[in-house]
Tab-separated table of C-alpha atoms (C1' of nucleotides) in Angstrom:
chain	number	residue	atom	x	y	z
A	1	MET	CA	0.103	0.062	-0.351
A	2	LEU	CA	1.654	3.694	-0.958
A	3	PRO	CA	2.146	5.977	2.021
A	4	ALA	CA	-0.567	8.769	2.272
A	5	PRO	CA	0.349	12.353	1.666
A	6	ARG	CA	0.754	13.207	5.170
A	7	LEU	CA	4.096	15.402	5.362
A	8	CYS	CA	3.875	19.516	5.053
A	9	CYS	CA	5.881	22.091	4.596
A	10	LEU	CA	4.457	25.174	5.235
A	11	ASP	CA	6.652	28.085	3.903
A	12	LEU	CA	5.784	32.081	4.427
A	13	ASP	CA	5.369	33.887	1.234
A	14	THR	CA	8.204	36.561	0.256
A	15	PHE	CA	8.405	36.548	4.428
A	16	PHE	CA	10.986	39.421	5.007
A	17	VAL	CA	8.867	41.667	2.582
A	18	SER	CA	5.508	40.334	3.986
A	19	VAL	CA	6.940	42.006	7.735
A	20	GLU	CA	8.462	45.219	5.967
A	21	ARG	CA	4.761	45.498	4.715
A	22	LEU	CA	3.308	44.984	7.969
A	23	LEU	CA	5.674	47.936	9.527
A	24	ASP	CA	4.989	50.065	6.755
A	25	PRO	CA	1.200	49.278	5.031
A	26	ALA	CA	2.505	52.006	2.012
A	27	LEU	CA	4.998	49.182	0.846
A	28	ARG	CA	1.794	47.040	-0.061
A	29	GLY	CA	1.658	46.414	-3.707
A	30	LYS	CA	4.736	48.096	-4.910
A	31	PRO	CA	7.888	46.499	-5.790
A	32	VAL	CA	10.144	45.612	-2.750
A	33	VAL	CA	13.446	45.156	-2.306
A	34	VAL	CA	15.016	43.754	1.053
A	35	GLY	CA	18.809	43.638	1.808
A	36	GLY	CA	20.053	47.279	1.177
A	37	HIS	CA	19.627	50.945	-0.007
A	38	ARG	CA	19.075	51.034	-3.767
A	39	GLY	CA	22.775	51.568	-5.654
A	40	GLY	CA	24.496	50.166	-2.019
A	41	ARG	CA	26.894	46.904	-1.587
A	42	GLY	CA	25.246	43.886	-0.246
A	43	VAL	CA	22.749	41.266	-1.590
A	44	VAL	CA	18.909	40.953	-2.254
A	45	THR	CA	17.671	38.724	0.946
A	46	SER	CA	13.681	38.685	-0.160
A	47	SER	CA	11.951	40.566	-3.064
A	48	SER	CA	8.116	41.041	-3.356
A	49	TYR	CA	6.457	39.320	-6.558
A	50	GLU	CA	6.017	43.032	-8.192
A	51	ALA	CA	9.841	43.392	-8.160
A	52	ARG	CA	10.242	39.642	-9.290
A	53	ALA	CA	8.188	40.512	-12.534
A	54	PHE	CA	11.695	42.827	-13.426
A	55	GLY	CA	13.951	39.801	-12.797
A	56	VAL	CA	14.936	40.483	-9.428
A	57	ARG	CA	15.872	37.837	-7.088
A	58	SER	CA	17.302	36.735	-3.803
A	59	GLY	CA	21.133	36.457	-3.798
A	60	MET	CA	21.297	39.271	-6.432
A	61	SER	CA	23.712	41.798	-5.985
A	62	ILE	CA	21.676	44.975	-4.724
A	63	ARG	CA	23.506	46.929	-7.453
A	64	GLU	CA	22.321	44.745	-9.982
A	65	ALA	CA	18.638	44.873	-8.526
A	66	SER	CA	18.757	48.741	-8.371
A	67	GLU	CA	19.440	48.624	-12.431
A	68	ARG	CA	16.356	46.013	-12.927
A	69	ALA	CA	14.041	47.343	-10.536
A	70	PRO	CA	11.464	50.047	-11.782
A	71	ALA	CA	11.702	54.009	-10.437
A	72	ASP	CA	9.218	53.339	-8.022
A	73	ALA	CA	10.889	50.243	-6.300
A	74	VAL	CA	11.105	50.567	-2.545
A	75	PHE	CA	14.379	49.266	-1.342
A	76	VAL	CA	14.874	48.601	2.490
A	77	PRO	CA	17.950	47.125	4.357
A	78	GLY	CA	15.664	45.240	6.420
A	79	HIS	CA	14.633	44.518	9.866
A	80	GLY	CA	16.799	41.982	10.711
A	81	GLU	CA	15.762	41.818	14.726
A	82	LEU	CA	11.749	41.464	13.916
A	83	TYR	CA	12.078	38.568	11.436
A	84	GLY	CA	12.477	35.999	14.232
A	85	ASP	CA	9.690	37.262	16.512
A	86	TYR	CA	7.297	36.825	13.360
A	87	SER	CA	9.161	33.559	12.635
A	88	ARG	CA	8.202	32.417	16.483
A	89	ARG	CA	4.450	33.401	15.986
A	90	ALA	CA	3.974	31.875	12.995
A	91	ARG	CA	5.635	28.740	14.875
A	92	ASP	CA	3.004	29.017	17.652
A	93	ILE	CA	-0.105	28.959	15.223
A	94	VAL	CA	1.760	26.357	13.422
A	95	GLU	CA	2.023	24.203	16.443
A	96	ARG	CA	-1.961	24.028	16.856
A	97	TYR	CA	-2.848	21.986	14.231
A	98	SER	CA	0.336	19.736	14.352
A	99	PRO	CA	1.605	17.787	17.223
A	100	VAL	CA	5.168	17.136	15.380
A	101	VAL	CA	6.417	20.790	13.973
A	102	ILE	CA	9.895	21.194	12.733
A	103	ALA	CA	11.725	24.576	11.925
A	104	ALA	CA	13.857	24.283	9.267
A	105	SER	CA	14.465	27.809	8.455
A	106	ILE	CA	13.324	31.456	9.763
A	107	ASP	CA	10.146	30.892	7.096
A	108	GLU	CA	9.807	27.244	6.664
A	109	HIS	CA	8.306	24.687	8.782
A	110	TYR	CA	7.699	21.003	8.085
A	111	LEU	CA	4.372	19.453	9.925
A	112	ASP	CA	3.514	15.561	10.164
A	113	PHE	CA	-0.334	14.801	10.015
A	114	ARG	CA	0.323	11.012	10.049
A	115	GLY	CA	-2.365	9.655	12.732
A	116	CYS	CA	-4.223	12.873	13.139
A	117	GLU	CA	-6.844	12.066	10.151
A	118	ARG	CA	-9.237	10.504	12.381
A	119	LEU	CA	-9.013	13.570	15.177
A	120	TYR	CA	-9.561	16.020	12.309
A	121	ARG	CA	-12.324	14.191	10.591
A	122	ARG	CA	-15.423	16.196	9.814
A	123	PRO	CA	-18.879	14.681	8.011
A	124	GLY	CA	-18.515	16.476	5.002
A	125	ASP	CA	-14.912	15.423	4.586
A	126	ALA	CA	-14.648	13.089	1.177
A	127	ASP	CA	-11.882	11.124	2.676
A	128	ASP	CA	-8.594	11.712	4.857
A	129	ASP	CA	-6.697	13.548	2.025
A	130	ALA	CA	-9.403	16.095	2.118
A	131	THR	CA	-9.449	15.916	5.690
A	132	ILE	CA	-5.893	16.945	5.601
A	133	LEU	CA	-6.032	19.233	2.852
A	134	ARG	CA	-9.056	21.213	4.798
A	135	VAL	CA	-6.895	21.346	7.876
A	136	VAL	CA	-4.002	23.060	6.057
A	137	ARG	CA	-6.129	25.704	4.347
A	138	ALA	CA	-7.517	26.764	7.737
A	139	MET	CA	-3.720	26.864	8.954
A	140	THR	CA	-2.512	28.850	6.197
A	141	ALA	CA	-5.650	31.150	6.608
A	142	ALA	CA	-4.918	31.621	10.593
A	143	ILE	CA	-1.405	32.594	9.562
A	144	ASP	CA	-2.894	35.460	7.812
A	145	ARG	CA	-5.888	36.324	9.938
A	146	GLU	CA	-3.805	36.379	13.147
A	147	LEU	CA	-0.252	37.997	11.864
A	148	GLY	CA	-1.348	39.486	8.277
A	149	LEU	CA	1.384	37.246	6.899
A	150	PRO	CA	0.944	35.135	3.363
A	151	SER	CA	2.021	31.684	3.128
A	152	SER	CA	1.966	28.482	0.945
A	153	ALA	CA	1.861	25.032	1.830
A	154	GLY	CA	2.644	21.742	-0.006
A	155	ILE	CA	1.371	18.030	1.360
A	156	ALA	CA	3.029	14.587	0.200
A	157	THR	CA	4.292	11.818	0.856
A	158	THR	CA	8.004	13.117	1.522
A	159	ARG	CA	9.357	15.596	2.897
A	160	THR	CA	11.292	16.765	-0.017
A	161	MET	CA	8.221	16.134	-2.099
A	162	ALA	CA	6.307	18.409	0.299
A	163	LYS	CA	8.836	21.315	-0.098
A	164	VAL	CA	8.534	21.087	-3.803
A	165	ALA	CA	5.011	21.038	-3.842
A	166	SER	CA	4.869	24.244	-1.378
A	167	GLY	CA	6.749	26.089	-4.138
A	168	LEU	CA	4.647	25.263	-6.916
A	169	ALA	CA	1.271	25.873	-4.574
A	170	LYS	CA	2.970	29.855	-4.396
A	171	PRO	CA	1.744	32.499	-3.912
A	172	GLN	CA	-1.242	31.848	-0.898
A	173	GLY	CA	-1.945	28.491	-1.878
A	174	VAL	CA	-1.622	24.935	-1.010
A	175	LEU	CA	-1.021	21.888	-2.704
A	176	MET	CA	-1.477	18.047	-2.241
A	177	VAL	CA	0.663	15.683	-4.682
A	178	ALA	CA	-1.350	12.344	-4.064
A	179	ALA	CA	0.866	9.063	-3.672
A	180	GLY	CA	1.742	8.041	-7.097
A	181	ALA	CA	2.115	11.077	-8.425
A	182	GLU	CA	5.318	12.306	-7.375
A	183	ALA	CA	7.381	11.088	-10.558
A	184	ALA	CA	5.117	12.945	-12.823
A	185	THR	CA	4.772	16.017	-10.686
A	186	LEU	CA	8.831	16.458	-10.675
A	187	ALA	CA	9.637	15.265	-14.305
A	188	PRO	CA	8.296	18.845	-16.062
A	189	LEU	CA	10.339	20.905	-13.792
A	190	PRO	CA	13.823	22.228	-14.113
A	191	VAL	CA	16.662	20.130	-12.237
A	192	ARG	CA	17.019	23.076	-10.069
A	193	LYS	CA	14.081	22.923	-8.137
A	194	LEU	CA	14.646	19.972	-6.503
A	195	PRO	CA	16.638	20.222	-3.500
A	196	GLY	CA	19.762	19.723	-3.123
A	197	ILE	CA	20.712	20.618	-6.452
A	198	GLY	CA	22.484	23.365	-6.611
A	199	PRO	CA	24.627	25.758	-8.924
A	200	VAL	CA	27.243	23.267	-9.363
A	201	ALA	CA	25.242	20.250	-10.278
A	202	GLU	CA	22.794	22.250	-12.209
A	203	ARG	CA	25.760	23.115	-14.344
A	204	ARG	CA	27.093	19.339	-14.838
A	205	LEU	CA	23.594	18.497	-15.679
A	206	HIS	CA	22.999	20.930	-18.258
A	207	ALA	CA	26.458	19.734	-19.891
A	208	VAL	CA	25.375	16.419	-20.191
A	209	GLY	CA	22.297	17.458	-21.643
A	210	ILE	CA	20.133	16.903	-18.698
A	211	ALA	CA	17.647	20.173	-18.298
A	212	THR	CA	14.651	18.808	-16.272
A	213	LEU	CA	13.846	16.197	-13.412
A	214	GLY	CA	12.269	13.632	-15.881
A	215	GLN	CA	15.183	13.477	-17.722
A	216	LEU	CA	17.527	13.060	-15.052
A	217	VAL	CA	15.173	10.032	-13.960
A	218	ALA	CA	15.839	8.669	-17.712
A	219	ALA	CA	19.183	9.411	-17.818
A	220	PRO	CA	21.747	5.984	-18.814
A	221	ASP	CA	23.911	5.210	-15.519
A	222	ALA	CA	26.913	5.995	-18.422
A	223	LEU	CA	25.582	9.527	-18.498
A	224	LEU	CA	25.070	10.167	-14.868
A	225	ARG	CA	28.105	7.923	-13.378
A	226	PRO	CA	31.067	9.972	-14.605
A	227	VAL	CA	29.856	13.314	-13.318
A	228	PHE	CA	28.094	12.183	-9.934
A	229	GLY	CA	29.971	8.699	-9.041
A	230	ALA	CA	28.270	6.761	-5.925
A	231	HIS	CA	25.865	10.001	-5.361
A	232	ALA	CA	23.970	9.079	-9.315
A	233	ASP	CA	21.577	6.412	-7.827
A	234	GLY	CA	20.400	8.530	-4.916
A	235	LEU	CA	20.066	11.492	-7.280
A	236	ARG	CA	17.627	9.683	-9.448
A	237	ALA	CA	15.901	8.544	-6.640
A	238	ALA	CA	15.103	12.104	-5.696
A	239	ALA	CA	14.400	12.909	-8.805
A	240	ARG	CA	11.275	10.353	-8.900
A	241	GLY	CA	10.145	11.700	-5.511
A	242	GLU	CA	11.415	8.746	-3.589
A	243	GLY	CA	12.823	9.961	-0.218
A	244	ARG	CA	12.424	9.383	3.471
A	245	ASP	CA	9.062	9.676	4.984
A	246	GLY	CA	9.028	11.879	8.172
A	247	VAL	CA	9.875	15.163	8.794
A	248	GLY	CA	13.620	14.830	9.585
A	249	ARG	CA	15.691	16.730	13.042
A	250	GLU	CA	14.990	19.748	14.289
A	251	ARG	CA	17.460	22.784	13.102
A	252	PRO	CA	20.481	22.096	15.690
A	253	ALA	CA	20.184	25.435	17.064
A	254	PHE	CA	17.091	24.750	18.465
A	255	ARG	CA	17.847	20.936	19.123
A	256	GLU	CA	18.004	20.078	22.987
A	257	HIS	CA	21.418	19.427	23.729
A	258	ASP	CA	22.540	15.838	24.674
A	259	PRO	CA	23.053	14.813	28.115
A	260	ARG	CA	26.997	15.243	28.076
A	261	GLY	CA	26.091	18.999	27.529
A	262	ALA	CA	27.339	19.206	23.864
A	263	VAL	CA	24.933	21.551	22.208
A	264	ALA	CA	24.826	21.465	18.272
A	265	GLY	CA	25.491	24.208	15.954
A	266	THR	CA	27.445	26.816	15.573
A	267	ILE	CA	27.941	30.735	16.165
A	268	SER	CA	29.488	32.733	13.252
A	269	ASN	CA	29.985	36.217	12.174
A	270	GLU	CA	31.829	37.483	9.189
A	271	ARG	CA	32.156	40.882	7.182
A	272	THR	CA	32.770	41.627	3.963
A	273	PHE	CA	35.088	45.014	2.365
A	274	THR	CA	35.763	45.889	-0.505
A	275	GLU	CA	39.130	45.783	0.116
A	276	ALA	CA	40.692	46.207	3.845
A	277	THR	CA	43.754	47.706	5.316
A	278	PRO	CA	45.717	45.460	7.449
A	279	GLU	CA	44.660	47.916	10.100
A	280	THR	CA	41.577	47.602	9.456
A	281	ALA	CA	41.281	43.547	9.322
A	282	LEU	CA	42.825	43.525	12.986
A	283	GLU	CA	40.285	45.909	14.097
A	284	VAL	CA	37.192	44.055	12.695
A	285	LEU	CA	39.037	40.614	13.697
A	286	SER	CA	38.591	41.894	17.576
A	287	ALA	CA	35.159	42.731	16.994
A	288	LEU	CA	34.111	39.572	15.518
A	289	CYS	CA	35.534	37.545	18.507
A	290	GLU	CA	33.798	40.107	20.436
A	291	ARG	CA	30.404	39.206	18.891
A	292	VAL	CA	30.585	35.583	18.558
A	293	ALA	CA	31.980	35.633	22.157
A	294	SER	CA	28.958	37.594	23.226
A	295	ARG	CA	26.571	35.611	21.538
A	296	ALA	CA	27.699	32.372	22.807
A	297	ARG	CA	27.572	33.769	26.825
A	298	HIS	CA	23.709	34.526	25.687
A	299	ARG	CA	23.325	30.991	24.944
A	300	GLY	CA	25.294	29.600	27.735
A	301	VAL	CA	27.687	27.796	25.709
A	302	VAL	CA	31.287	27.550	25.577
A	303	ALA	CA	33.243	26.656	22.340
A	304	GLY	CA	35.779	24.040	21.793
A	305	GLN	CA	37.090	25.158	18.205
A	306	VAL	CA	37.444	28.334	16.805
A	307	THR	CA	37.739	28.690	12.880
A	308	LEU	CA	38.880	31.743	11.150
A	309	LYS	CA	37.525	32.245	7.337
A	310	LEU	CA	39.652	34.607	5.119
A	311	ARG	CA	39.185	35.696	1.699
A	312	TYR	CA	41.263	38.035	-0.660
A	313	THR	CA	40.013	40.279	-3.000
A	314	ASP	CA	40.666	37.516	-5.951
A	315	PHE	CA	37.833	35.796	-3.921
A	316	HIS	CA	40.593	32.902	-3.036
A	317	THR	CA	38.872	32.022	0.703
A	318	LEU	CA	40.494	29.868	3.197
A	319	THR	CA	39.911	28.516	6.682
A	320	ARG	CA	42.064	27.585	9.341
A	321	GLY	CA	40.784	26.169	12.735
A	322	ARG	CA	41.573	25.164	15.992
A	323	THR	CA	40.578	22.771	18.680
A	324	ILE	CA	41.031	24.348	22.121
A	325	ALA	CA	39.895	24.233	25.928
A	326	PRO	CA	36.442	25.313	25.878
A	327	THR	CA	35.739	29.175	26.259
A	328	SER	CA	33.479	32.196	25.592
A	329	VAL	CA	35.626	35.087	26.745
A	330	ASP	CA	36.861	37.379	24.231
A	331	VAL	CA	40.491	37.746	24.646
A	332	GLU	CA	41.160	33.888	24.863
A	333	LEU	CA	39.080	33.220	21.651
A	334	HIS	CA	40.684	36.594	20.013
A	335	ARG	CA	44.350	35.133	21.169
A	336	ILE	CA	43.635	32.181	18.882
A	337	ALA	CA	41.820	33.782	15.969
A	338	LEU	CA	44.768	36.035	15.782
A	339	ALA	CA	47.400	33.302	15.592
A	340	LEU	CA	45.193	31.461	13.066
A	341	TYR	CA	44.960	34.811	11.469
A	342	ARG	CA	48.549	35.077	10.714
A	343	GLU	CA	49.083	31.526	9.920
A	344	ALA	CA	46.858	31.983	6.969
A	345	ARG	CA	47.494	35.245	5.988
A	346	THR	CA	50.452	33.908	3.466
A	347	ARG	CA	49.576	36.312	0.511
A	348	ALA	CA	50.227	40.083	0.095
A	349	LEU	CA	46.585	40.775	-1.895
A	350	PRO	CA	44.353	42.963	0.374
A	351	ILE	CA	41.115	41.143	2.370
A	352	ARG	CA	37.761	40.902	0.884
A	353	LEU	CA	36.665	39.081	3.949
A	354	LEU	CA	37.023	38.009	7.588
A	355	GLY	CA	35.337	35.871	9.710
A	356	VAL	CA	35.084	33.811	13.011
A	357	ALA	CA	33.222	30.757	13.511
A	358	LEU	CA	32.766	28.935	17.078
A	359	ALA	CA	31.986	25.154	17.193
A	360	HIS	CA	31.968	22.301	19.067
A	361	LEU	CA	29.528	23.537	21.585
A	362	ARG	CA	29.145	22.711	25.003
A	363	LEU	CA	27.130	24.390	27.978
A	364	ASP	CA	28.614	26.312	29.904
A	365	ALA	CA	28.368	24.721	33.484
A	366	VAL	CA	29.493	28.109	35.159
A	367	GLN	CA	27.053	30.929	33.706
A	368	LEU	CA	23.973	28.463	33.451
A	369	PRO	CA	21.323	29.417	33.724
A	370	LEU	CA	21.583	32.981	32.188
A	371	PHE	CA	18.797	34.941	33.254
A	372	ASP	CA	18.427	38.593	34.398
A	373	GLY	CA	20.550	38.324	37.625
A	374	GLY	CA	22.754	35.678	35.479
A	375	GLU	CA	23.778	37.940	32.881
A	376	ARG	CA	25.564	40.227	35.509
A	377	ARG	CA	27.009	37.375	37.225
A	378	ALA	CA	28.024	36.105	33.802
A	379	ARG	CA	29.806	39.504	32.783
A	380	ALA	CA	31.402	39.346	36.386
A	381	VAL	CA	33.061	36.119	35.639
A	382	ASP	CA	34.023	37.558	32.373
A	383	ARG	CA	35.783	39.968	34.003
A	384	VAL	CA	37.901	38.175	36.482
A	385	ARG	CA	38.722	35.947	33.925
A	386	ASP	CA	40.089	38.441	31.411
A	387	ARG	CA	42.270	39.453	34.424
A	388	PHE	CA	43.435	36.560	35.593
A	389	GLY	CA	42.655	33.582	33.156
A	390	TYR	CA	40.025	31.100	32.724
A	391	HIS	CA	40.712	28.869	35.200
A	392	ALA	CA	40.619	31.815	38.240
A	393	VAL	CA	36.741	31.222	37.875
A	394	HIS	CA	35.301	27.548	38.230
A	395	LEU	CA	32.178	26.090	39.919
A	396	ALA	CA	32.759	22.844	41.801
A	397	THR	CA	31.163	21.175	39.183
A	398	SER	CA	33.050	22.202	36.254
A	399	LEU	CA	36.329	21.393	38.011
A	400	GLY	CA	36.264	17.836	36.636
A	401	ARG	CA	36.606	18.935	33.186
A	402	ARG	CA	39.789	21.145	33.557
A	403	GLY	CA	42.196	17.727	33.191
A	404	ARG	CA	39.894	16.554	30.275
A	405	GLY	CA	39.599	20.052	28.363
A	406	ARG	CA	43.589	20.298	27.990
A	407	ARG	CA	45.579	19.011	25.590
B	1	DT	C1'	25.703	36.828	-11.859
B	2	DC	C1'	31.345	40.349	-10.207
B	3	DT	C1'	29.054	37.625	-5.518
B	4	DG	C1'	26.122	39.099	2.184
B	5	DG	C1'	25.582	36.625	6.218
B	6	DG	C1'	23.775	33.349	8.805
B	7	DG	C1'	24.048	28.086	8.759
B	8	DT	C1'	23.985	22.586	8.260
B	9	DC	C1'	26.088	18.422	6.006
B	10	DC	C1'	29.336	15.641	3.724
B	11	DT	C1'	34.162	14.011	2.220
B	12	DA	C1'	38.699	12.972	2.679
B	13	DG	C1'	43.236	12.677	4.516
B	14	DG	C1'	46.495	12.327	8.091
B	15	DA	C1'	47.338	11.586	13.117
B	16	DC	C1'	47.340	8.657	17.242
B	17	DC	C1'	45.461	4.566	19.330
B	18	DC	C1'	44.500	-0.293	20.330
C	1	DT	C1'	61.378	-4.171	12.609
C	2	DC	C1'	57.650	-4.697	9.621
C	3	DT	C1'	52.833	-5.527	8.817
C	4	DG	C1'	47.622	-5.268	9.120
C	5	DG	C1'	42.831	-3.331	9.903
C	6	DG	C1'	39.272	-0.447	12.643
C	7	DG	C1'	37.900	2.884	14.747
C	8	DT	C1'	37.893	8.552	16.015
C	9	DC	C1'	39.452	12.896	16.000
C	10	DC	C1'	41.080	16.880	13.820
C	11	DT	C1'	41.726	19.454	9.943
C	12	DA	C1'	40.245	22.364	5.652
C	13	DG	C1'	37.458	22.763	1.855
C	14	DG	C1'	33.294	22.582	-0.989
C	15	DA	C1'	28.090	22.027	-1.913
C	16	DC	C1'	23.864	23.740	-0.308
C	17	DC	C1'	20.195	26.390	1.909
C	18	DC	C1'	17.604	30.629	3.227
DNA sequence: TCTGGGGTCCTAGGACCC
DNA sequence: TCTGGGGTCCTAGGACCC
């Protein structure tokens, strides 16, 4: 028996633009570009359908978007702080409709309706599929009514198929792909529409004459194998709409930590310049370390690994990382980042980008939990550590870590 | 298409240990 | 001293996503 379409991808339409329109209703109906001021530097993070009609797309440079967008288009830098709030409010609504909700990104949630059919059934529903479809429509209507945000949803037998369906449903639509209809739904689509096929894979496929997912499914092994090796079979299966069921794992940043205190995810901060002088680079490096250290402390974690990212003006990019005794102290992180920077910077070319990333995060036994009074204490701990070193301050419970933390 | 900033996941080689 | 194989950690790079 075929599995029923019960996995749902709920996607907020042109999310950043929609939030900007809540803040400024005058933006409604106009071409809107979020990401920067007209003519400035940066890239488009979101554009309205009116702007897309002129060829403005996410990821495009603001400069190019400025050339394409009509005169009445509005460019806004965006309100990054607010998007997370609206995302959480959308999630609160979504959670009323399904017991299993996974946040995949700021504007995308996955829901699992398996086993919910009977709970939601109404006399008028023709069958279980109709029940789920009605519930999902009610959910997007609630998001629109309560938050004023448009959204779309796809419902299918696999998470990937649901994602593709939500894209096909936009704007403000709901599309269910019936069990068994996956391959036929995907076949006419360009290969790029399949999650997992990015610019590189797309280029390689085009090079061997494959443009659509239907062609990918039909492609002989001899054509795919030289290009994708062992991935060829998986790629073809994905293009047929086959995949694991279930909604997958929660985003690491939202995931619970494991019993030993390890925390999933990374914390990073980077900055792009047109061309940085060595003095600027050093100043920025210090600022980046302060930022990631501060964010780590607010999350109540220490980092066991620091990675420095460096891009030269010719776009050659390299990373240098080091495993360290876990810390979230600015000066400690800065000392390591500086060493990595000196190690990485072998060329005389000016620098285009600098980044600092923290990984191998774990809960900080010293400053947990980090609420109101806790934050003041953490700051005090930081001050002491800055003067006397990390190991100057430890709770009894964290002393056991010291031996293991050292190399 | 002259290219931000936040991420996740995967691969692959080498070190090191048993 | 030479020869293994497996497991795990570390590091660098790259593809991809929103």
